[in-house]
mmCIF file of C-alpha atoms in Angstrom:
data_model
loop_
_atom_site.group_PDB
_atom_site.id
_atom_site.type_symbol
_atom_site.label_atom_id
_atom_site.label_comp_id
_atom_site.label_asym_id
_atom_site.label_seq_id
_atom_site.Cartn_x
_atom_site.Cartn_y
_atom_site.Cartn_z
ATOM 1 C CA UNK A 1 -14.329 -13.235 -24.934
ATOM 2 C CA UNK A 2 -11.097 -11.440 -24.070
ATOM 3 C CA UNK A 3 -11.529 -12.996 -20.661
ATOM 4 C CA UNK A 4 -11.577 -16.187 -22.209
ATOM 5 C CA UNK A 5 -8.596 -15.419 -24.303
ATOM 6 C CA UNK A 6 -6.924 -14.319 -21.287
ATOM 7 C CA UNK A 7 -7.005 -17.539 -19.307
ATOM 8 C CA UNK A 8 -5.611 -19.810 -22.500
ATOM 9 C CA UNK A 9 -2.897 -17.390 -22.801
ATOM 10 C CA UNK A 10 -2.091 -18.327 -19.532
ATOM 11 C CA UNK A 11 -2.313 -21.734 -20.147
ATOM 12 C CA UNK A 12 0.148 -22.148 -22.895
ATOM 13 C CA UNK A 13 2.198 -19.476 -21.732
ATOM 14 C CA UNK A 14 5.417 -21.103 -19.375
ATOM 15 C CA UNK A 15 5.330 -20.281 -15.987
ATOM 16 C CA UNK A 16 8.705 -18.581 -15.601
ATOM 17 C CA UNK A 17 7.621 -15.883 -18.677
ATOM 18 C CA UNK A 18 4.578 -15.006 -16.545
ATOM 19 C CA UNK A 19 6.759 -14.504 -13.590
ATOM 20 C CA UNK A 20 8.969 -12.755 -15.573
ATOM 21 C CA UNK A 21 6.640 -10.691 -17.375
ATOM 22 C CA UNK A 22 4.823 -9.811 -14.209
ATOM 23 C CA UNK A 23 8.532 -8.780 -12.853
ATOM 24 C CA UNK A 24 9.515 -6.668 -15.430
ATOM 25 C CA UNK A 25 5.183 -5.379 -15.981
ATOM 26 C CA UNK A 26 5.989 -3.795 -11.459
ATOM 27 C CA UNK A 27 9.434 -2.577 -12.810
ATOM 28 C CA UNK A 28 11.059 -4.220 -9.417
ATOM 29 C CA UNK A 29 13.151 -7.245 -8.519
ATOM 30 C CA UNK A 30 13.711 -9.526 -5.490
ATOM 31 C CA UNK A 31 16.413 -10.782 -3.903
ATOM 32 C CA UNK A 32 17.478 -13.001 -0.979
ATOM 33 C CA UNK A 33 16.483 -14.329 2.010
ATOM 34 C CA UNK A 34 17.636 -12.220 4.953
ATOM 35 C CA UNK A 35 18.539 -13.609 8.828
ATOM 36 C CA UNK A 36 17.161 -10.451 10.308
ATOM 37 C CA UNK A 37 15.233 -6.331 8.603
ATOM 38 C CA UNK A 38 19.292 -4.447 10.014
ATOM 39 C CA UNK A 39 20.952 -7.113 7.998
ATOM 40 C CA UNK A 40 19.156 -6.349 5.019
ATOM 41 C CA UNK A 41 18.962 -2.436 5.546
ATOM 42 C CA UNK A 42 22.967 -2.851 5.223
ATOM 43 C CA UNK A 43 22.109 -3.472 1.874
ATOM 44 C CA UNK A 44 19.845 -1.013 1.107
ATOM 45 C CA UNK A 45 19.442 2.041 -0.037
ATOM 46 C CA UNK A 46 15.978 2.324 1.586
ATOM 47 C CA UNK A 47 13.153 4.702 1.594
ATOM 48 C CA UNK A 48 15.159 7.712 2.594
ATOM 49 C CA UNK A 49 17.190 8.408 -0.462
ATOM 50 C CA UNK A 50 16.470 12.319 -1.223
ATOM 51 C CA UNK A 51 16.764 10.929 -5.681
ATOM 52 C CA UNK A 52 13.188 8.706 -5.184
ATOM 53 C CA UNK A 53 11.712 11.364 -2.575
ATOM 54 C CA UNK A 54 11.908 14.272 -5.089
ATOM 55 C CA UNK A 55 11.127 12.151 -8.209
ATOM 56 C CA UNK A 56 8.185 11.843 -6.770
ATOM 57 C CA UNK A 57 8.257 15.607 -5.516
ATOM 58 C CA UNK A 58 8.288 16.630 -8.904
ATOM 59 C CA UNK A 59 5.454 13.695 -10.187
ATOM 60 C CA UNK A 60 2.803 15.341 -7.939
ATOM 61 C CA UNK A 61 3.464 19.222 -7.661
ATOM 62 C CA UNK A 62 2.808 18.103 -11.697
ATOM 63 C CA UNK A 63 0.408 16.313 -10.650
ATOM 64 C CA UNK A 64 -0.799 19.247 -9.315
ATOM 65 C CA UNK A 65 -0.170 21.463 -11.989
ATOM 66 C CA UNK A 66 -2.164 20.247 -14.404
ATOM 67 C CA UNK A 67 0.506 18.161 -16.170
ATOM 68 C CA UNK A 68 -0.818 14.298 -15.413
ATOM 69 C CA UNK A 69 -4.507 13.032 -13.729
ATOM 70 C CA UNK A 70 -2.265 10.905 -11.313
ATOM 71 C CA UNK A 71 0.958 10.478 -10.056
ATOM 72 C CA UNK A 72 1.629 6.552 -7.660
ATOM 73 C CA UNK A 73 5.397 6.024 -7.069
ATOM 74 C CA UNK A 74 6.862 9.088 -9.053
ATOM 75 C CA UNK A 75 5.353 7.643 -12.501
ATOM 76 C CA UNK A 76 2.749 9.693 -13.906
ATOM 77 C CA UNK A 77 -0.244 8.702 -15.783
ATOM 78 C CA UNK A 78 -2.183 10.139 -17.786
ATOM 79 C CA UNK A 79 -5.789 8.357 -16.141
ATOM 80 C CA UNK A 80 -6.023 7.476 -13.009
ATOM 81 C CA UNK A 81 -6.222 3.649 -12.186
ATOM 82 C CA UNK A 82 -8.734 3.381 -9.556
ATOM 83 C CA UNK A 83 -8.642 1.135 -7.018
ATOM 84 C CA UNK A 84 -12.004 -0.810 -7.303
ATOM 85 C CA UNK A 85 -12.060 -2.952 -3.640
ATOM 86 C CA UNK A 86 -9.905 0.430 -2.024
ATOM 87 C CA UNK A 87 -12.980 2.819 -3.240
ATOM 88 C CA UNK A 88 -15.770 0.398 -2.304
ATOM 89 C CA UNK A 89 -14.895 -0.270 1.331
ATOM 90 C CA UNK A 90 -14.546 3.641 1.956
ATOM 91 C CA UNK A 91 -18.093 4.505 0.375
ATOM 92 C CA UNK A 92 -19.494 1.059 2.091
ATOM 93 C CA UNK A 93 -17.388 3.421 5.339
ATOM 94 C CA UNK A 94 -19.446 6.491 4.803
ATOM 95 C CA UNK A 95 -22.235 5.133 4.712
ATOM 96 C CA UNK A 96 -22.330 3.452 8.086
ATOM 97 C CA UNK A 97 -21.289 6.564 9.299
ATOM 98 C CA UNK A 98 -23.427 9.322 8.799
ATOM 99 C CA UNK A 99 -21.216 10.089 5.598
ATOM 100 C CA UNK A 100 -18.255 11.313 7.442
ATOM 101 C CA UNK A 101 -14.703 9.807 7.413
ATOM 102 C CA UNK A 102 -11.868 10.636 9.212
ATOM 103 C CA UNK A 103 -9.410 8.273 7.766
ATOM 104 C CA UNK A 104 -5.433 6.724 8.648
ATOM 105 C CA UNK A 105 -3.598 6.393 5.829
ATOM 106 C CA UNK A 106 -0.371 5.042 6.917
ATOM 107 C CA UNK A 107 2.510 5.328 4.529
ATOM 108 C CA UNK A 108 0.423 7.379 1.957
ATOM 109 C CA UNK A 109 3.652 9.106 0.341
ATOM 110 C CA UNK A 110 1.820 12.388 -0.748
ATOM 111 C CA UNK A 111 -1.419 11.507 -0.858
ATOM 112 C CA UNK A 112 -1.333 9.172 -4.111
ATOM 113 C CA UNK A 113 -4.632 6.754 -2.509
ATOM 114 C CA UNK A 114 -6.545 10.518 -1.753
ATOM 115 C CA UNK A 115 -6.101 11.317 -5.050
ATOM 116 C CA UNK A 116 -7.135 8.159 -6.604
ATOM 117 C CA UNK A 117 -10.905 8.393 -4.240
ATOM 118 C CA UNK A 118 -11.501 12.219 -3.946
ATOM 119 C CA UNK A 119 -14.563 11.693 -6.966
ATOM 120 C CA UNK A 120 -16.058 9.728 -4.443
ATOM 121 C CA UNK A 121 -15.274 11.212 -1.903
ATOM 122 C CA UNK A 122 -15.940 15.120 -2.600
ATOM 123 C CA UNK A 123 -19.697 14.640 -1.930
ATOM 124 C CA UNK A 124 -19.234 13.878 1.984
ATOM 125 C CA UNK A 125 -20.745 15.813 5.172
ATOM 126 C CA UNK A 126 -16.863 15.980 6.349
ATOM 127 C CA UNK A 127 -14.111 14.200 5.109
ATOM 128 C CA UNK A 128 -10.701 14.168 7.136
ATOM 129 C CA UNK A 129 -7.646 12.264 6.077
ATOM 130 C CA UNK A 130 -4.772 11.756 7.597
ATOM 131 C CA UNK A 131 -1.120 10.836 6.018
ATOM 132 C CA UNK A 132 1.292 8.930 8.644
ATOM 133 C CA UNK A 133 5.003 9.700 6.223
ATOM 134 C CA UNK A 134 8.433 10.122 6.946
ATOM 135 C CA UNK A 135 9.130 14.156 7.953
ATOM 136 C CA UNK A 136 10.587 14.613 4.267
ATOM 137 C CA UNK A 137 7.150 13.950 3.198
ATOM 138 C CA UNK A 138 5.651 15.352 5.824
ATOM 139 C CA UNK A 139 6.610 18.762 5.338
ATOM 140 C CA UNK A 140 6.712 18.745 1.956
ATOM 141 C CA UNK A 141 3.335 17.362 1.865
ATOM 142 C CA UNK A 142 1.795 20.395 4.185
ATOM 143 C CA UNK A 143 4.029 22.611 2.233
ATOM 144 C CA UNK A 144 2.051 21.739 -1.579
ATOM 145 C CA UNK A 145 -0.908 19.747 -1.000
ATOM 146 C CA UNK A 146 -2.262 20.317 2.753
ATOM 147 C CA UNK A 147 -6.280 20.708 2.963
ATOM 148 C CA UNK A 148 -9.109 21.453 5.099
ATOM 149 C CA UNK A 149 -9.573 17.503 4.023
ATOM 150 C CA UNK A 150 -5.872 16.336 3.855
ATOM 151 C CA UNK A 151 -3.071 17.044 6.449
ATOM 152 C CA UNK A 152 -0.360 14.551 7.131
ATOM 153 C CA UNK A 153 1.227 13.835 10.407
ATOM 154 C CA UNK A 154 4.188 12.126 11.579
ATOM 155 C CA UNK A 155 2.378 8.632 13.781
ATOM 156 C CA UNK A 156 -0.762 8.115 15.192
ATOM 157 C CA UNK A 157 -0.379 10.265 18.773
ATOM 158 C CA UNK A 158 -1.050 13.638 16.685
ATOM 159 C CA UNK A 159 -5.108 11.779 15.904
ATOM 160 C CA UNK A 160 -5.317 10.771 18.996
ATOM 161 C CA UNK A 161 -7.416 11.844 21.076
ATOM 162 C CA UNK A 162 -10.056 11.710 17.813
ATOM 163 C CA UNK A 163 -12.438 8.492 16.268
ATOM 164 C CA UNK A 164 -10.653 7.031 13.769
ATOM 165 C CA UNK A 165 -13.039 5.598 11.490
ATOM 166 C CA UNK A 166 -10.550 3.427 8.049
ATOM 167 C CA UNK A 167 -6.754 2.395 8.723
ATOM 168 C CA UNK A 168 -5.113 1.189 5.033
ATOM 169 C CA UNK A 169 -2.157 0.397 4.798
ATOM 170 C CA UNK A 170 -1.241 0.462 1.449
ATOM 171 C CA UNK A 171 1.898 -1.079 0.341
ATOM 172 C CA UNK A 172 2.880 0.608 4.027
ATOM 173 C CA UNK A 173 3.246 -2.666 6.144
ATOM 174 C CA UNK A 174 5.422 -4.559 4.775
ATOM 175 C CA UNK A 175 8.319 -1.702 4.600
ATOM 176 C CA UNK A 176 8.296 -1.649 8.323
ATOM 177 C CA UNK A 177 10.428 -2.624 10.725
ATOM 178 C CA UNK A 178 8.327 -4.355 13.087
ATOM 179 C CA UNK A 179 5.422 -4.287 10.848
ATOM 180 C CA UNK A 180 3.289 -6.156 13.466
ATOM 181 C CA UNK A 181 3.154 -3.362 16.562
ATOM 182 C CA UNK A 182 1.665 -0.952 14.434
ATOM 183 C CA UNK A 183 -0.575 -3.306 13.033
ATOM 184 C CA UNK A 184 -1.483 -4.568 16.115
ATOM 185 C CA UNK A 185 -1.710 -0.626 17.328
ATOM 186 C CA UNK A 186 -4.231 -0.097 14.822
ATOM 187 C CA UNK A 187 -6.972 -2.759 15.663
ATOM 188 C CA UNK A 188 -6.326 -1.468 19.062
ATOM 189 C CA UNK A 189 -7.863 2.098 17.509
ATOM 190 C CA UNK A 190 -10.670 0.080 17.102
ATOM 191 C CA UNK A 191 -11.910 2.377 12.971
ATOM 192 C CA UNK A 192 -14.439 0.389 11.497
ATOM 193 C CA UNK A 193 -12.260 -1.060 8.662
ATOM 194 C CA UNK A 194 -8.865 -1.684 8.165
ATOM 195 C CA UNK A 195 -7.546 -2.605 4.904
ATOM 196 C CA UNK A 196 -4.365 -3.949 3.969
ATOM 197 C CA UNK A 197 -4.034 -3.435 0.563
ATOM 198 C CA UNK A 198 -0.611 -4.395 -1.990
ATOM 199 C CA UNK A 199 1.024 -6.455 0.175
ATOM 200 C CA UNK A 200 3.113 -10.063 -0.055
ATOM 201 C CA UNK A 201 2.094 -13.188 1.098
ATOM 202 C CA UNK A 202 2.991 -16.217 1.089
ATOM 203 C CA UNK A 203 1.865 -19.992 1.868
ATOM 204 C CA UNK A 204 4.991 -20.254 3.717
ATOM 205 C CA UNK A 205 4.165 -20.967 8.484
ATOM 206 C CA UNK A 206 6.958 -17.884 8.606
ATOM 207 C CA UNK A 207 7.980 -14.234 7.848
ATOM 208 C CA UNK A 208 10.668 -13.379 5.527
ATOM 209 C CA UNK A 209 13.288 -11.219 5.018
ATOM 210 C CA UNK A 210 14.014 -9.400 0.912
ATOM 211 C CA UNK A 211 15.707 -6.921 -0.521
ATOM 212 C CA UNK A 212 12.513 -5.211 -3.048
ATOM 213 C CA UNK A 213 14.972 -3.142 -5.961
ATOM 214 C CA UNK A 214 13.231 -0.463 -7.937
ATOM 215 C CA UNK A 215 14.428 -0.491 -11.598
ATOM 216 C CA UNK A 216 16.675 2.393 -13.037
ATOM 217 C CA UNK A 217 13.171 2.536 -15.673
ATOM 218 C CA UNK A 218 11.681 5.040 -12.367
ATOM 219 C CA UNK A 219 14.570 5.515 -10.767
ATOM 220 C CA UNK A 220 17.189 3.001 -9.390
ATOM 221 C CA UNK A 221 16.946 2.360 -5.231
ATOM 222 C CA UNK A 222 15.943 -0.635 -2.544
ATOM 223 C CA UNK A 223 15.273 -1.160 0.594
ATOM 224 C CA UNK A 224 14.160 -4.491 2.800
ATOM 225 C CA UNK A 225 10.833 -6.189 2.854
ATOM 226 C CA UNK A 226 8.963 -7.950 4.804
ATOM 227 C CA UNK A 227 7.118 -11.523 3.198
ATOM 228 C CA UNK A 228 4.563 -12.255 5.468
ATOM 229 C CA UNK A 229 3.215 -15.584 6.232
ATOM 230 C CA UNK A 230 -0.637 -15.773 5.116
ATOM 231 C CA UNK A 231 -1.021 -18.376 7.734
ATOM 232 C CA UNK A 232 1.089 -16.053 10.395
ATOM 233 C CA UNK A 233 -0.843 -12.742 10.674
ATOM 234 C CA UNK A 234 -3.969 -13.943 10.208
ATOM 235 C CA UNK A 235 -3.594 -16.112 13.617
ATOM 236 C CA UNK A 236 -2.582 -12.221 14.535
ATOM 237 C CA UNK A 237 -6.425 -10.671 13.911
ATOM 238 C CA UNK A 238 -8.774 -10.788 17.697
ATOM 239 C CA UNK A 239 -11.772 -12.400 17.460
ATOM 240 C CA UNK A 240 -14.070 -8.948 17.936
ATOM 241 C CA UNK A 241 -12.489 -8.310 13.772
ATOM 242 C CA UNK A 242 -14.625 -9.840 11.167
ATOM 243 C CA UNK A 243 -12.627 -10.662 7.833
ATOM 244 C CA UNK A 244 -14.105 -9.505 4.800
ATOM 245 C CA UNK A 245 -11.992 -10.708 1.934
ATOM 246 C CA UNK A 246 -9.430 -11.440 1.278
ATOM 247 C CA UNK A 247 -8.268 -10.989 -2.851
ATOM 248 C CA UNK A 248 -4.627 -11.131 -4.872
ATOM 249 C CA UNK A 249 -3.848 -7.475 -5.792
ATOM 250 C CA UNK A 250 -2.021 -8.495 -8.439
ATOM 251 C CA UNK A 251 -2.932 -12.590 -10.042
ATOM 252 C CA UNK A 252 0.601 -13.858 -11.073
ATOM 253 C CA UNK A 253 2.778 -15.164 -8.774
ATOM 254 C CA UNK A 254 6.400 -13.288 -7.436
ATOM 255 C CA UNK A 255 9.079 -15.229 -6.589
ATOM 256 C CA UNK A 256 12.324 -14.574 -3.692
ATOM 257 C CA UNK A 257 14.964 -17.056 -4.771
ATOM 258 C CA UNK A 258 12.826 -19.458 -5.855
ATOM 259 C CA UNK A 259 9.794 -19.053 -2.549
ATOM 260 C CA UNK A 260 6.597 -17.497 -4.864
ATOM 261 C CA UNK A 261 4.430 -15.042 -2.873
ATOM 262 C CA UNK A 262 1.436 -12.829 -3.745
ATOM 263 C CA UNK A 263 0.483 -9.409 -3.225
ATOM 264 C CA UNK A 264 -2.735 -9.266 -1.200
ATOM 265 C CA UNK A 265 -5.350 -7.266 -0.559
ATOM 266 C CA UNK A 266 -7.183 -7.686 3.520
ATOM 267 C CA UNK A 267 -10.306 -6.296 4.354
ATOM 268 C CA UNK A 268 -11.385 -6.369 7.151
ATOM 269 C CA UNK A 269 -14.433 -4.130 9.364
ATOM 270 C CA UNK A 270 -14.942 -4.465 13.165
ATOM 271 C CA UNK A 271 -17.824 -6.685 14.681
#
């Protein structure tokens, strides 16, 4: 019954109101199309904004101290919002790898996805969750949250001698100046799985650089963002990779100066 009601509500609600609700609900908006990354970056505060980092750290420490169950983008939750596609693929990977996972979480903040999925991974014989982040996150992460399973590093070179089973780009690829360089390199490491999650894709044949603005409800900040062409992105996936799934991470399309796009997840398995 709920799904039926939801279907008809979406049918009768004007598209602009749905998009407005989505943007308000996500506490962010997208402004402008820029000729280059540097031009967009000049207009933004960036992820290296110390106020944003401090709010994330404060929230994560509250979770650690038992004052909340989970944190995402500095927002605290009383219950964990599970990412079922990610949890499923993690368990699939472990089952194919003798109940072990060595994972790289690119742009994983202070462990958002790790703590979100730990309940499903606690039984593994061997779990290594490596978060690649900026120096300020790495220093704080290793000081406050590092364990025998969780560690924070600055780049792939710190684990280049290890066999990687899973690489996660959880809403991070779009915030890199050269995302294709990092994605191609991740494929060259030949992990069993790669998952790209909560990443914006459009139906255009070319990528667009925009500016993402975070609401004051979280903390006033902004940073440049790539809105990828799905067709262009899929063309660079090498032949030894199988596309398991392409799914919408959000049901509603968002807009940037008239360009419609959707946050999607892509799951890849090496053949």
